[in-house]
Coordinates of C-alpha atoms and ligand atoms in Angstrom, one line a residue:
M1 CA 0.0 0.0 0.0
K2 CA 1.3 3.4 -0.9
V3 CA 0.3 6.7 0.8
S4 CA 1.6 10.1 -0.2
V5 CA 1.4 13.2 2.1
I6 CA 1.4 16.5 0.4
G7 CA 2.5 19.1 2.9
A8 CA 4.9 16.7 4.7
S9 CA 7.2 19.6 5.7
G10 CA 4.5 20.9 7.9
R11 CA 3.6 19.8 11.4
V12 CA 0.4 17.9 10.7
G13 CA 1.8 16.3 7.5
R14 CA 5.1 15.0 9.1
T15 CA 3.4 13.7 12.2
A16 CA 0.7 12.0 10.2
A17 CA 3.4 10.4 8.0
F18 CA 5.2 9.2 11.1
C19 CA 2.1 7.6 12.6
L20 CA 1.4 5.8 9.3
A21 CA 4.9 4.4 9.3
E22 CA 4.9 3.6 13.0
E23 CA 1.6 1.7 12.8
N24 CA 3.2 -0.5 10.0
M25 CA 0.2 -0.1 7.7
V26 CA 2.0 1.1 4.5
S27 CA 4.8 -0.3 2.5
K28 CA 5.6 2.9 0.7
L29 CA 5.3 6.4 2.1
V30 CA 6.0 9.6 0.0
L31 CA 6.8 12.8 1.8
F32 CA 5.9 15.4 -0.7
A33 CA 6.7 19.1 -0.3
R34 CA 7.7 22.2 -2.3
E35 CA 11.2 22.3 -3.7
E36 CA 12.3 24.8 -1.1
S37 CA 11.4 22.4 1.6
L38 CA 13.1 19.3 0.1
E39 CA 16.0 19.4 2.6
K40 CA 13.6 19.5 5.4
I41 CA 11.6 16.4 4.3
E42 CA 14.8 14.6 3.5
G43 CA 15.8 15.1 7.1
E44 CA 12.3 14.0 8.3
S45 CA 12.6 10.7 6.3
L46 CA 16.1 10.0 7.7
D47 CA 14.9 10.6 11.2
M48 CA 11.8 8.3 10.6
Y49 CA 14.0 5.5 9.2
D50 CA 16.0 5.5 12.5
A51 CA 12.8 5.2 14.4
M52 CA 11.5 2.4 12.1
A53 CA 14.8 0.5 12.7
A54 CA 14.1 0.7 16.4
K55 CA 10.6 -0.6 15.8
E56 CA 11.8 -3.2 13.3
I57 CA 9.5 -2.0 10.6
R58 CA 10.3 -2.4 7.0
I59 CA 9.1 0.5 4.9
K60 CA 10.2 2.7 2.0
I61 CA 10.1 6.4 2.7
L62 CA 10.7 8.7 -0.2
S63 CA 11.1 12.5 0.1
S64 CA 10.2 14.3 -3.1
C65 CA 9.1 17.4 -4.8
E66 CA 8.6 15.6 -8.1
L67 CA 5.0 15.0 -9.0
E68 CA 5.8 11.7 -10.7
N69 CA 6.4 10.2 -7.3
L70 CA 2.8 10.5 -6.4
H71 CA 2.0 7.9 -9.1
D72 CA 0.0 4.8 -8.0
S73 CA -0.7 6.1 -4.5
D74 CA -3.6 4.4 -2.8
I75 CA -4.3 7.4 -0.7
V76 CA -3.0 11.0 -1.0
V77 CA -3.3 13.2 2.1
I78 CA -3.3 16.9 1.5
T79 CA -2.2 18.9 4.5
A80 CA -0.5 21.7 2.6
G81 CA -1.8 25.2 3.4
V82 CA -1.6 28.1 5.7
P83 CA -2.5 27.1 9.3
R84 CA -4.5 29.4 11.5
T85 CA -2.7 31.1 14.3
A86 CA -4.0 32.3 17.7
G87 CA -7.2 34.4 17.3
M88 CA -7.9 33.3 13.8
S89 CA -10.9 31.3 12.7
R90 CA -10.7 28.5 10.1
S91 CA -12.6 30.7 7.6
D92 CA -9.9 33.3 7.7
I93 CA -7.6 31.0 5.7
A94 CA -10.2 29.8 3.2
I95 CA -9.2 31.7 0.1
P96 CA -5.4 31.2 0.1
N97 CA -5.8 27.6 1.0
A98 CA -8.4 26.9 -1.7
K99 CA -5.9 27.9 -4.3
I100 CA -3.3 25.5 -2.9
V101 CA -5.8 22.6 -2.5
A102 CA -7.3 23.1 -5.9
E103 CA -3.9 23.0 -7.6
Y104 CA -2.8 19.9 -5.7
A105 CA -6.1 18.1 -6.2
R106 CA -5.8 18.7 -10.0
L107 CA -2.3 17.4 -10.0
V108 CA -3.2 14.3 -8.0
A109 CA -5.9 13.6 -10.6
E110 CA -3.3 13.9 -13.3
Y111 CA -0.4 11.9 -11.6
S112 CA -2.4 9.4 -9.5
P113 CA -5.8 9.1 -11.1
N114 CA -6.9 6.0 -9.1
S115 CA -6.1 7.3 -5.7
I116 CA -8.3 8.4 -2.8
I117 CA -7.8 12.0 -1.7
M118 CA -8.0 12.8 2.0
V119 CA -8.2 16.6 2.7
V120 CA -6.9 18.0 6.0
T121 CA -6.2 21.6 5.1
N122 CA -8.7 24.0 6.8
P123 CA -11.5 25.1 6.6
V124 CA -11.7 21.4 5.8
D125 CA -15.4 21.1 4.7
V126 CA -14.9 23.8 2.1
M127 CA -11.5 22.4 1.0
T128 CA -13.0 19.0 0.6
Y129 CA -15.5 20.5 -1.9
V130 CA -12.7 22.3 -3.6
A131 CA -10.7 19.1 -4.0
L132 CA -13.7 17.1 -5.2
K133 CA -14.4 19.6 -8.0
A134 CA -10.8 20.3 -8.9
S135 CA -9.9 16.5 -9.1
G136 CA -13.1 15.5 -10.9
F137 CA -12.9 12.3 -8.8
D138 CA -16.1 10.4 -7.8
R139 CA -17.5 11.6 -4.5
N140 CA -16.7 8.3 -2.7
K141 CA -13.0 9.0 -3.3
V142 CA -12.6 12.5 -1.8
F143 CA -13.3 13.3 1.8
G144 CA -12.0 15.4 4.7
L145 CA -10.8 15.0 8.2
G146 CA -12.6 17.2 10.7
N147 CA -15.4 15.8 12.8
H148 CA -13.6 12.5 13.5
L149 CA -11.1 14.6 15.5
D150 CA -13.9 16.5 17.2
S151 CA -15.6 13.2 18.0
L152 CA -12.3 11.9 19.6
R153 CA -12.1 15.1 21.6
L154 CA -15.7 14.7 23.0
R155 CA -15.1 11.0 23.6
N156 CA -12.0 11.9 25.7
M157 CA -13.9 14.5 27.7
L158 CA -16.7 12.1 28.5
A159 CA -14.3 9.3 29.5
K160 CA -12.5 11.7 31.8
H161 CA -15.8 12.9 33.3
F162 CA -17.0 9.5 34.1
N163 CA -13.5 8.1 34.8
I164 CA -14.0 5.2 32.5
H165 CA -12.0 3.7 29.6
V166 CA -12.3 5.8 26.4
S167 CA -13.4 2.7 24.5
E168 CA -16.7 2.6 26.5
V169 CA -17.8 6.0 25.1
H170 CA -19.6 6.0 21.7
T171 CA -20.3 9.5 20.5
R172 CA -20.1 11.5 17.3
V173 CA -19.8 15.1 16.2
I174 CA -21.2 16.0 12.8
G175 CA -21.7 19.2 10.7
E176 CA -18.9 21.7 10.3
H177 CA -15.4 21.2 11.6
G178 CA -15.7 24.6 13.2
D179 CA -18.1 26.7 15.3
H180 CA -21.1 25.0 13.7
M181 CA -20.2 21.5 14.7
V182 CA -23.1 19.4 16.1
P183 CA -22.4 16.9 18.9
L184 CA -24.9 14.1 18.7
V185 CA -25.7 14.0 22.4
S186 CA -29.0 12.2 21.9
S187 CA -27.3 9.1 20.6
T188 CA -24.2 9.2 22.8
S189 CA -23.8 6.1 24.9
I190 CA -21.6 5.0 27.8
G191 CA -21.0 1.2 27.9
G192 CA -24.0 0.8 25.5
I193 CA -26.3 2.8 27.7
L194 CA -27.7 6.1 26.4
I195 CA -26.1 9.0 28.2
K196 CA -29.5 10.4 29.4
N197 CA -30.0 7.1 31.2
Y198 CA -26.4 6.8 32.4
A199 CA -25.9 10.3 33.9
L200 CA -29.0 10.2 36.1
D201 CA -27.4 12.1 38.9
G202 CA -27.5 15.2 36.6
T203 CA -23.8 16.1 37.3
I204 CA -22.8 16.3 33.7
D205 CA -22.7 19.7 32.0
V206 CA -23.3 18.7 28.4
E207 CA -23.5 22.3 27.1
G208 CA -20.2 23.1 28.8
M209 CA -18.6 20.1 27.3
V210 CA -19.9 20.9 23.8
K211 CA -18.4 24.4 24.1
K212 CA -15.1 22.9 25.1
V213 CA -15.1 20.6 22.0
I214 CA -15.8 23.6 19.7
N215 CA -12.9 25.5 21.2
A216 CA -10.6 22.5 21.7
G217 CA -8.4 23.2 18.6
S218 CA -8.0 26.9 19.4
Y219 CA -7.2 26.0 23.0
V220 CA -4.3 23.9 22.0
I221 CA -3.1 26.4 19.4
D222 CA -3.1 29.2 22.0
K223 CA -0.9 27.0 24.2
K224 CA 1.6 25.3 21.8
G225 CA 1.0 27.1 18.5
S226 CA -0.6 24.3 16.6
T227 CA -2.4 21.0 16.8
E228 CA -0.4 18.0 15.7
F229 CA -0.7 14.6 17.5
G230 CA -4.5 14.6 17.6
P231 CA -5.0 15.3 13.9
A232 CA -2.1 13.0 12.9
Y233 CA -3.5 10.0 14.8
A234 CA -7.1 10.8 13.6
I235 CA -5.7 10.7 10.0
A236 CA -3.9 7.4 10.7
N237 CA -7.2 5.9 12.1
I238 CA -9.1 6.7 8.9
I239 CA -6.3 5.5 6.6
S240 CA -6.0 2.2 8.4
T241 CA -9.7 1.7 8.2
I242 CA -9.6 2.2 4.4
L243 CA -6.5 0.2 3.7
N244 CA -7.6 -2.7 5.9
D245 CA -11.1 -2.5 4.4
D246 CA -12.4 -2.5 7.9
K247 CA -16.0 -1.1 7.1
K248 CA -15.9 1.0 10.2
I249 CA -18.4 3.9 10.6
L250 CA -16.3 7.0 11.1
T251 CA -17.2 10.7 10.6
V252 CA -15.6 12.4 7.7
S253 CA -16.5 15.4 5.6
A254 CA -18.3 14.0 2.6
Y255 CA -20.3 15.4 -0.3
L256 CA -24.0 15.3 0.4
D257 CA -26.7 14.7 -2.2
G258 CA -29.7 14.7 -0.1
E259 CA -28.9 11.6 2.1
I260 CA -29.3 13.5 5.4
E261 CA -32.1 16.0 5.9
D262 CA -32.2 16.5 2.2
I263 CA -29.0 18.6 2.2
K264 CA -27.3 18.8 -1.2
D265 CA -24.2 20.1 -2.9
V266 CA -22.1 20.7 0.1
C267 CA -19.4 18.8 2.1
L268 CA -20.1 18.2 5.8
G269 CA -19.1 15.9 8.5
V270 CA -21.4 12.9 8.5
P271 CA -21.1 9.2 9.5
V272 CA -19.9 7.0 6.7
K273 CA -19.0 3.4 6.1
L274 CA -15.3 3.4 5.1
G275 CA -13.6 0.6 3.2
I276 CA -11.1 0.0 0.5
N277 CA -13.0 2.1 -2.0
G278 CA -13.3 5.1 0.3
I279 CA -16.8 6.1 1.3
E280 CA -19.0 3.1 0.7
R281 CA -22.1 4.6 2.2
I282 CA -23.3 7.7 3.9
I283 CA -25.2 6.6 7.0
P284 CA -28.6 8.3 7.6
I285 CA -29.1 9.2 11.2
K286 CA -32.0 9.9 13.5
M287 CA -31.4 13.2 15.4
S288 CA -33.3 15.2 18.0
Q289 CA -35.0 18.4 16.6
N290 CA -32.3 20.6 18.1
E291 CA -29.6 18.5 16.4
I292 CA -31.5 18.7 13.0
D293 CA -31.8 22.5 13.3
A294 CA -28.1 22.8 14.2
F295 CA -27.1 20.5 11.3
K296 CA -29.2 22.6 8.9
K297 CA -27.5 25.7 10.2
A298 CA -24.1 24.2 9.7
A299 CA -25.0 23.2 6.1
K300 CA -26.2 26.8 5.4
F301 CA -23.0 28.3 6.8
V302 CA -20.6 25.9 4.9
K303 CA -22.5 26.2 1.7
K304 CA -22.3 30.0 1.8
E305 CA -18.6 29.9 2.5
T306 CA -18.0 27.2 -0.2
D307 CA -19.9 29.3 -2.8
A308 CA -17.7 32.4 -2.0
V309 CA -14.5 30.3 -2.2
M310 CA -15.5 28.6 -5.5
K311 CA -16.3 32.1 -6.9
S312 CA -12.8 33.3 -5.9
L313 CA -11.3 30.4 -7.8
E314 CA -13.1 31.1 -11.1
Ligands
NAP401 P1 2.3 24.1 8.9 O1 3.2 23.4 9.9 O2 2.5 25.5 8.7 O3 2.6 23.3 7.5 C1 2.0 23.9 6.3 C2 2.4 23.0 5.1 O4 1.7 23.6 4.0 C3 3.9 23.0 4.9 O5 4.2 21.8 4.3 C4 4.0 24.1 3.9 O6 5.1 23.9 3.0 C5 2.7 23.9 3.1 N1 2.4 25.2 2.4 C6 2.2 26.4 2.9 N2 1.9 27.3 1.9 C7 2.0 26.6 0.7 C8 1.8 27.0 -0.6 N3 1.5 28.2 -1.0 N4 2.0 26.0 -1.6 C9 2.3 24.7 -1.2 N5 2.5 24.3 0.1 C10 2.3 25.3 1.0 O7 0.8 23.8 9.2 P2 0.1 22.6 9.9 O8 0.0 22.9 11.4 O9 0.8 21.3 9.4 O10 -1.4 22.6 9.3 C11 -1.6 22.3 7.9 C12 -3.1 22.5 7.6 O11 -3.9 21.5 8.3 C13 -3.6 23.9 8.0 O12 -4.6 24.3 7.0 C14 -4.4 23.5 9.3 O13 -5.4 24.5 9.6 C15 -4.9 22.2 8.9 N6 -5.4 21.3 10.0 C16 -6.5 20.7 9.9 C17 -7.0 19.8 10.9 C18 -8.3 19.0 10.6 O14 -8.8 18.4 11.6 N7 -8.8 19.1 9.4 C19 -6.3 19.7 12.1 C20 -5.1 20.4 12.2 C21 -4.6 21.2 11.2 P3 6.5 24.7 3.3 O15 7.2 23.9 4.4 O16 7.3 24.6 2.0 O17 6.2 26.1 3.7

């Protein structure tokens, strides 16, 4: 299996590449960057090889700025783009990043036409739409990381709150990877028991927790300048699900054509069945009225932002 990471000189790209190597799920990894960053990614690959020797993992890691080396990738991850800094929203970086993502998606289609594209660059729901249109790929083969990470963050908070193992918490955040994210509290369960039946003592502040999830990325950025390990391991989770054809239901940003609440022509975080062909099915979900309203609001917001960005690319 071959995975290429475009933007591997950046923090998320390089850490995601390291996770993929460390989890021993790919035989070939391409660290791709601009020519001016070639030295840097060469250094990254040498450093990774040392770590792989310690882990006794056999892998080929290639650092390159040559597009030909993307050829025959099973998955191409795009993390290239300007990151937000403290005080910035994801929308602030939409137009510059759209140009970068559109160009790379077009090149991926040219140099690795059978691959699956995973978009990470923010604002990720808009960028997923940009990559889908620029690549011309089928919609099952282009998706974005966003709400899977948010879901992991909520899962963590609930596990800490109840002091239980994180695997006992089943929860999901959908909608936008941003202020309009929608935590599906109504279907969250702890050890298979719906949270409303589990937290009978009323000590859980769901609203407060939801606010914390919305601000979780900014909180880390304010403290250490960027998020890195969380996104990287979330990327690795999704890639291993696809490469192992695991058929897990994870939340990714996907193009909607009316499958959920009749929302169309926008990419949003929704539960999907993932397998070797990418998105195998968008899973319809039953939500509370509040969640439906919030999901529709997210769709409206992302659609408006997407339309503005697509116009800027014309
Ligand atoms: P970073 O460390 O600054 O890395 C940015 C990467 O993009 C570098 O490889 C950089 O290449 C490349 N790049 C910048 N401008 C470029 C251009 N004009 N053309 C081509 N490549 C360019 O940023 P990061 O922290 O890794 O974040 C990367 C992206 O992921 C950001 O958009 C961030 O918001 C997003 N992100 C998304 C999630 C999510 O859940 N979806 C989570 C975290 C981060 P050089 O080294 O050559 O400059």
